[in-house]
CSV table of C-alpha atoms in Angstrom, one decimal:
chain,number,residue,atom,x,y,z
A,197,MET,CA,-1.6,-8.1,-0.6
A,198,ARG,CA,-2.4,-8.8,-4.3
A,199,VAL,CA,-4.1,-6.3,-6.6
A,200,THR,CA,-5.7,-7.0,-9.9
A,201,PHE,CA,-6.5,-4.2,-12.3
A,202,LEU,CA,-9.8,-5.3,-13.7
A,203,GLY,CA,-10.5,-2.2,-15.6
A,204,THR,CA,-8.1,0.7,-16.5
A,205,GLY,CA,-10.3,2.6,-19.0
A,206,ALA,CA,-12.7,5.5,-18.6
A,207,ALA,CA,-16.1,6.7,-19.7
A,208,MET,CA,-15.1,6.6,-23.5
A,209,PRO,CA,-14.3,3.0,-24.5
A,210,THR,CA,-11.0,2.1,-26.1
A,211,GLY,CA,-11.9,-1.5,-27.0
A,212,ASP,CA,-9.1,-3.0,-25.0
A,213,ARG,CA,-9.8,-1.4,-21.7
A,214,VAL,CA,-13.0,-1.7,-19.7
A,215,GLN,CA,-14.1,0.8,-17.0
A,216,THR,CA,-12.7,1.1,-13.5
A,217,GLY,CA,-12.6,-1.9,-11.2
A,218,LEU,CA,-10.0,-3.4,-8.9
A,219,LEU,CA,-9.8,-6.6,-7.0
A,220,LEU,CA,-7.8,-6.7,-3.7
A,221,GLU,CA,-6.8,-10.0,-2.1
A,222,ASP,CA,-4.9,-10.8,1.1
A,223,PRO,CA,-3.9,-14.5,0.6
A,224,ASN,CA,-1.7,-14.6,3.7
A,225,GLY,CA,-3.8,-12.4,6.0
A,226,ASP,CA,-7.2,-11.9,7.4
A,227,ALA,CA,-8.7,-9.6,4.9
A,228,ASP,CA,-11.4,-10.8,2.4
A,229,PRO,CA,-11.5,-10.3,-1.3
A,230,LEU,CA,-12.6,-6.7,-2.0
A,231,LEU,CA,-14.0,-5.2,-5.2
A,232,VAL,CA,-13.2,-1.5,-5.6
A,233,ASP,CA,-15.5,0.2,-8.1
A,234,CYS,CA,-17.6,-1.7,-10.6
A,235,GLY,CA,-17.7,0.1,-14.0
A,236,SER,CA,-18.9,-1.4,-17.2
A,237,GLY,CA,-16.9,-4.6,-18.1
A,238,ALA,CA,-15.5,-5.0,-14.6
A,239,LEU,CA,-17.9,-8.0,-14.0
A,240,HIS,CA,-16.5,-9.8,-17.0
A,241,ARG,CA,-12.9,-9.2,-15.9
A,242,LEU,CA,-13.8,-10.3,-12.3
A,243,ALA,CA,-15.3,-13.6,-13.7
A,244,GLU,CA,-11.8,-14.3,-15.2
A,245,THR,CA,-10.2,-14.3,-11.7
A,246,ASP,CA,-10.0,-17.2,-9.2
A,247,VAL,CA,-12.2,-15.2,-6.8
A,248,GLY,CA,-15.0,-14.6,-9.3
A,249,TYR,CA,-18.2,-12.6,-8.7
A,250,ASP,CA,-19.5,-15.2,-6.3
A,251,GLY,CA,-16.4,-14.7,-4.1
A,252,ILE,CA,-17.0,-11.0,-3.4
A,253,GLY,CA,-18.6,-10.1,-0.1
A,254,THR,CA,-17.9,-6.4,-0.2
A,255,VAL,CA,-17.9,-3.6,-2.8
A,256,LEU,CA,-16.1,-0.3,-2.1
A,257,LEU,CA,-17.0,2.7,-4.2
A,258,THR,CA,-14.9,5.7,-4.7
A,259,HIS,CA,-17.7,7.8,-6.2
A,260,HIS,CA,-21.0,7.5,-8.2
A,261,HIS,CA,-20.1,8.3,-11.8
A,262,LEU,CA,-21.4,5.8,-14.2
A,263,ASP,CA,-18.0,4.5,-15.3
A,264,HIS,CA,-17.4,3.4,-11.7
A,265,VAL,CA,-20.8,1.9,-10.8
A,266,SER,CA,-22.5,0.7,-14.0
A,267,ASP,CA,-21.9,-3.0,-13.5
A,268,LEU,CA,-23.3,-3.0,-9.9
A,269,MET,CA,-26.8,-4.2,-11.0
A,270,VAL,CA,-25.4,-6.9,-13.3
A,271,LEU,CA,-23.0,-8.0,-10.4
A,272,LEU,CA,-26.0,-8.4,-8.1
A,273,LYS,CA,-28.0,-10.4,-10.7
A,274,ALA,CA,-25.0,-12.7,-11.5
A,275,ARG,CA,-24.5,-13.3,-7.8
A,276,TRP,CA,-28.2,-14.0,-7.3
A,277,LEU,CA,-28.2,-16.5,-10.1
A,278,ALA,CA,-25.1,-18.2,-8.4
A,279,GLY,CA,-27.1,-18.4,-5.2
A,280,GLU,CA,-25.3,-15.5,-3.4
A,281,THR,CA,-27.7,-12.8,-2.2
A,282,ASP,CA,-25.6,-11.1,0.6
A,283,LEU,CA,-23.4,-8.2,-0.2
A,284,GLU,CA,-22.0,-5.2,1.7
A,285,ILE,CA,-21.7,-2.0,-0.3
A,286,VAL,CA,-19.5,0.7,1.1
A,287,GLY,CA,-18.9,4.2,-0.3
A,288,PRO,CA,-19.3,8.0,0.1
A,289,ASP,CA,-22.5,9.6,1.2
A,290,GLY,CA,-25.4,8.7,-1.0
A,291,THR,CA,-24.3,5.2,-1.7
A,292,ARG,CA,-27.4,3.6,-0.2
A,293,ALA,CA,-29.7,5.9,-2.1
A,294,LEU,CA,-27.8,5.3,-5.4
A,295,VAL,CA,-28.2,1.5,-5.1
A,296,GLU,CA,-31.8,1.6,-4.0
A,297,ASP,CA,-32.7,4.0,-6.9
A,298,LEU,CA,-31.0,1.6,-9.3
A,299,LEU,CA,-32.9,-1.3,-7.9
A,300,SER,CA,-36.2,0.6,-8.2
A,301,VAL,CA,-35.7,0.7,-12.0
A,302,HIS,CA,-35.5,-3.1,-12.1
A,303,ASP,CA,-38.7,-4.3,-10.4
A,304,TYR,CA,-37.9,-8.0,-10.7
A,305,MET,CA,-34.7,-7.6,-8.7
A,306,GLN,CA,-36.4,-6.0,-5.7
A,307,GLY,CA,-36.5,-8.1,-2.5
A,308,ARG,CA,-34.0,-10.7,-3.8
A,309,PHE,CA,-30.9,-9.4,-2.0
A,310,ASP,CA,-29.8,-9.0,1.6
A,311,LEU,CA,-27.7,-5.9,1.2
A,312,THR,CA,-25.9,-3.9,3.9
A,313,PHE,CA,-24.7,-0.4,3.4
A,314,ARG,CA,-22.0,1.7,5.0
A,315,GLU,CA,-21.2,5.3,4.1
A,316,LEU,CA,-17.9,6.9,5.0
A,317,GLY,CA,-15.9,10.0,4.6
A,318,PRO,CA,-12.3,11.1,4.9
A,319,GLY,CA,-10.4,9.4,7.7
A,320,THR,CA,-9.6,5.9,8.9
A,321,HIS,CA,-11.8,2.9,8.4
A,322,THR,CA,-11.8,-0.9,8.2
A,323,VAL,CA,-13.4,-2.5,5.2
A,324,ALA,CA,-13.4,-6.2,4.5
A,325,GLY,CA,-10.4,-6.5,6.9
A,326,TYR,CA,-8.3,-3.9,5.3
A,327,ASP,CA,-7.1,-0.8,7.2
A,328,ILE,CA,-8.1,2.1,5.0
A,329,GLU,CA,-7.4,5.8,5.0
A,330,ALA,CA,-9.7,7.8,2.8
A,331,ALA,CA,-9.1,11.3,1.4
A,332,GLU,CA,-11.3,13.6,-0.7
A,333,THR,CA,-10.1,14.1,-4.2
A,334,ILE,CA,-10.5,17.0,-6.6
A,335,HIS,CA,-13.2,15.9,-9.0
A,336,SER,CA,-16.5,17.0,-10.5
A,337,MET,CA,-18.4,14.7,-8.1
A,338,TYR,CA,-17.6,14.0,-4.4
A,339,CYS,CA,-15.0,11.3,-4.6
A,340,LEU,CA,-12.6,9.5,-2.2
A,341,ALA,CA,-9.1,8.1,-2.7
A,342,TYR,CA,-8.2,5.1,-0.6
A,343,ARG,CA,-5.0,3.9,1.0
A,344,PHE,CA,-5.1,0.2,1.9
A,345,GLU,CA,-2.8,-1.4,4.4
A,346,THR,CA,-2.2,-5.0,5.4
A,347,GLU,CA,0.7,-6.5,7.4
A,348,ASP,CA,2.8,-6.9,4.3
A,349,ALA,CA,2.0,-4.0,2.0
A,350,VAL,CA,0.5,-0.6,1.4
A,351,PHE,CA,-1.4,0.2,-1.8
A,352,THR,CA,-3.0,3.6,-2.7
A,353,PHE,CA,-5.7,4.2,-5.3
A,354,SER,CA,-6.3,7.8,-6.3
A,355,ALA,CA,-9.7,7.3,-7.9
A,356,ASP,CA,-10.7,10.2,-10.2
A,357,THR,CA,-8.8,13.4,-9.3
A,358,GLU,CA,-6.7,16.3,-10.4
A,359,ALA,CA,-3.1,16.1,-9.2
A,360,SER,CA,-3.3,16.9,-5.5
A,361,ASP,CA,-0.9,17.3,-2.6
A,362,ALA,CA,-3.4,15.5,-0.4
A,363,ILE,CA,-3.4,12.4,-2.5
A,364,ALA,CA,0.4,12.5,-2.9
A,365,ASP,CA,0.7,12.7,0.8
A,366,LEU,CA,-1.8,9.8,1.2
A,367,ALA,CA,0.4,7.7,-1.1
A,368,ASP,CA,3.6,8.3,0.8
A,369,ASP,CA,5.4,5.0,1.6
A,370,SER,CA,3.1,3.0,-0.7
A,371,ALA,CA,4.5,0.1,-2.6
A,372,ILE,CA,2.1,0.9,-5.4
A,373,LEU,CA,0.1,4.1,-6.3
A,374,LEU,CA,-2.5,3.6,-9.0
A,375,HIS,CA,-3.3,7.1,-10.2
A,376,ASP,CA,-5.7,8.7,-12.6
A,377,CYS,CA,-3.9,10.0,-15.7
A,378,SER,CA,-6.8,10.3,-18.1
A,379,PHE,CA,-5.3,12.5,-20.9
A,380,PRO,CA,-1.9,13.5,-22.3
A,381,ASP,CA,-0.5,17.0,-21.7
A,382,GLU,CA,-1.9,18.6,-24.8
A,383,VAL,CA,-5.5,18.0,-23.6
A,384,ASP,CA,-6.8,20.9,-21.5
A,385,VAL,CA,-9.0,19.2,-18.9
A,386,ASP,CA,-10.3,19.7,-15.4
A,387,ASN,CA,-11.0,17.0,-12.8
A,388,HIS,CA,-8.1,14.8,-14.0
A,389,PRO,CA,-4.4,15.4,-14.1
A,390,THR,CA,-2.0,16.0,-16.9
A,391,PRO,CA,1.1,13.8,-16.8
A,392,THR,CA,3.4,16.8,-16.2
A,393,LYS,CA,1.3,18.2,-13.3
A,394,LEU,CA,1.1,14.7,-11.8
A,395,GLY,CA,4.9,14.2,-11.9
A,396,LYS,CA,5.5,17.6,-10.3
A,397,THR,CA,2.9,16.9,-7.5
A,398,LEU,CA,4.4,13.4,-6.7
A,399,ALA,CA,8.0,14.9,-6.6
A,400,GLY,CA,9.7,14.1,-3.3
A,401,HIS,CA,7.3,11.4,-2.2
A,402,ASP,CA,8.4,7.9,-1.4
A,403,ILE,CA,6.4,5.6,-3.6
A,404,GLY,CA,7.7,2.3,-4.9
A,405,ARG,CA,5.9,2.4,-8.3
A,406,VAL,CA,3.3,4.5,-10.0
A,407,TYR,CA,0.8,3.0,-12.4
A,408,LEU,CA,-1.3,5.3,-14.7
A,409,THR,CA,-4.9,4.4,-15.2
A,410,HIS,CA,-8.4,5.7,-16.2
A,411,LEU,CA,-7.1,6.1,-19.7
A,412,TYR,CA,-9.2,7.8,-22.4
A,413,PRO,CA,-8.8,7.1,-26.1
A,414,HIS,CA,-6.8,10.3,-26.3
A,415,THR,CA,-3.9,8.5,-24.6
A,416,GLN,CA,-3.5,5.9,-27.4
A,417,GLY,CA,-0.1,6.0,-29.0
A,418,LYS,CA,1.1,8.4,-26.3
A,419,HIS,CA,1.9,6.1,-23.4
A,420,ASP,CA,5.7,6.5,-23.6
A,421,GLU,CA,5.5,10.3,-23.7
A,422,MET,CA,3.1,10.3,-20.8
A,423,ILE,CA,5.3,8.2,-18.7
A,424,GLN,CA,8.3,10.4,-19.5
A,425,ALA,CA,6.3,13.5,-18.6
A,426,VAL,CA,5.5,12.1,-15.2
A,427,GLU,CA,9.1,11.0,-14.7
A,428,GLU,CA,10.4,14.5,-15.4
A,429,GLY,CA,8.9,15.5,-12.0
A,430,PHE,CA,8.8,12.3,-10.1
A,431,ASP,CA,12.1,10.4,-9.6
A,432,GLY,CA,10.6,6.9,-9.6
A,433,ASP,CA,9.2,4.0,-11.5
A,434,VAL,CA,6.2,4.9,-13.7
A,435,ARG,CA,4.3,2.4,-15.8
A,436,MET,CA,1.0,2.1,-17.6
A,437,ALA,CA,-1.7,-0.1,-16.0
A,438,ARG,CA,-3.5,-2.6,-18.2
A,439,ASP,CA,-6.6,-4.7,-17.7
A,440,GLY,CA,-6.0,-8.1,-16.1
A,441,MET,CA,-2.6,-7.1,-14.6
A,442,THR,CA,-2.1,-8.7,-11.2
A,443,ILE,CA,0.6,-7.4,-8.8
A,444,ASP,CA,1.7,-9.3,-5.7
A,445,LEU,CA,3.0,-6.5,-3.5
A,446,SER,CA,5.0,-9.0,-1.5
A,447,LYS,CA,6.9,-10.2,-4.6
A,448,ARG,CA,7.3,-7.0,-6.7
A,449,ASP,CA,10.1,-7.0,-9.2
């Protein structure tokens, strides 16, 4: 499995990080390229990959906040202009209504696409050929974290959430956990974890490497101390995610 972090920022732009988006590929397997979330700027990052926006057949959403879905309409238009009108959109309850409401605002885009929808909840699923386990997160909107498995790797994405035993358990035995860590410790915040709380929650779990993502401007200049705070509780490899980073889980250093 190969994972590209298209966007590692959040709702407040930093200038060097766009909003959430991930590209999953399975070059040696049967799974198809999968776009996970599609926040502002994710389309541009996707265009820089070999897959491109015309190579995506399925989009999987974690939840419906704007910084995770705002490039959906521009993705559809770009694909239509490239001659691609089919797309499967998968996500939590309400995903179909969300997309249809967005399309209703853009009259000229109606009737141009052959969209299929699937809505899912916690449990096991298959999406674009990936075996997925979904778990509900602790967030201000209903949100799902996802564990992806192929024959050669396990990757877990926390989506937006406070530090949670449920998500830590979901990530057990993962080669990579990409986890929300939106703010440094001194910011008092709900719906996202502090680094110290995240480290304590991950303690004792078998995770190959943790990458911190969904970074607000408040984290600038504080990356090292955030990593150290997580590592005070979690005895493992912790790093900052960055836009455009690609990790081949079968060839991790």
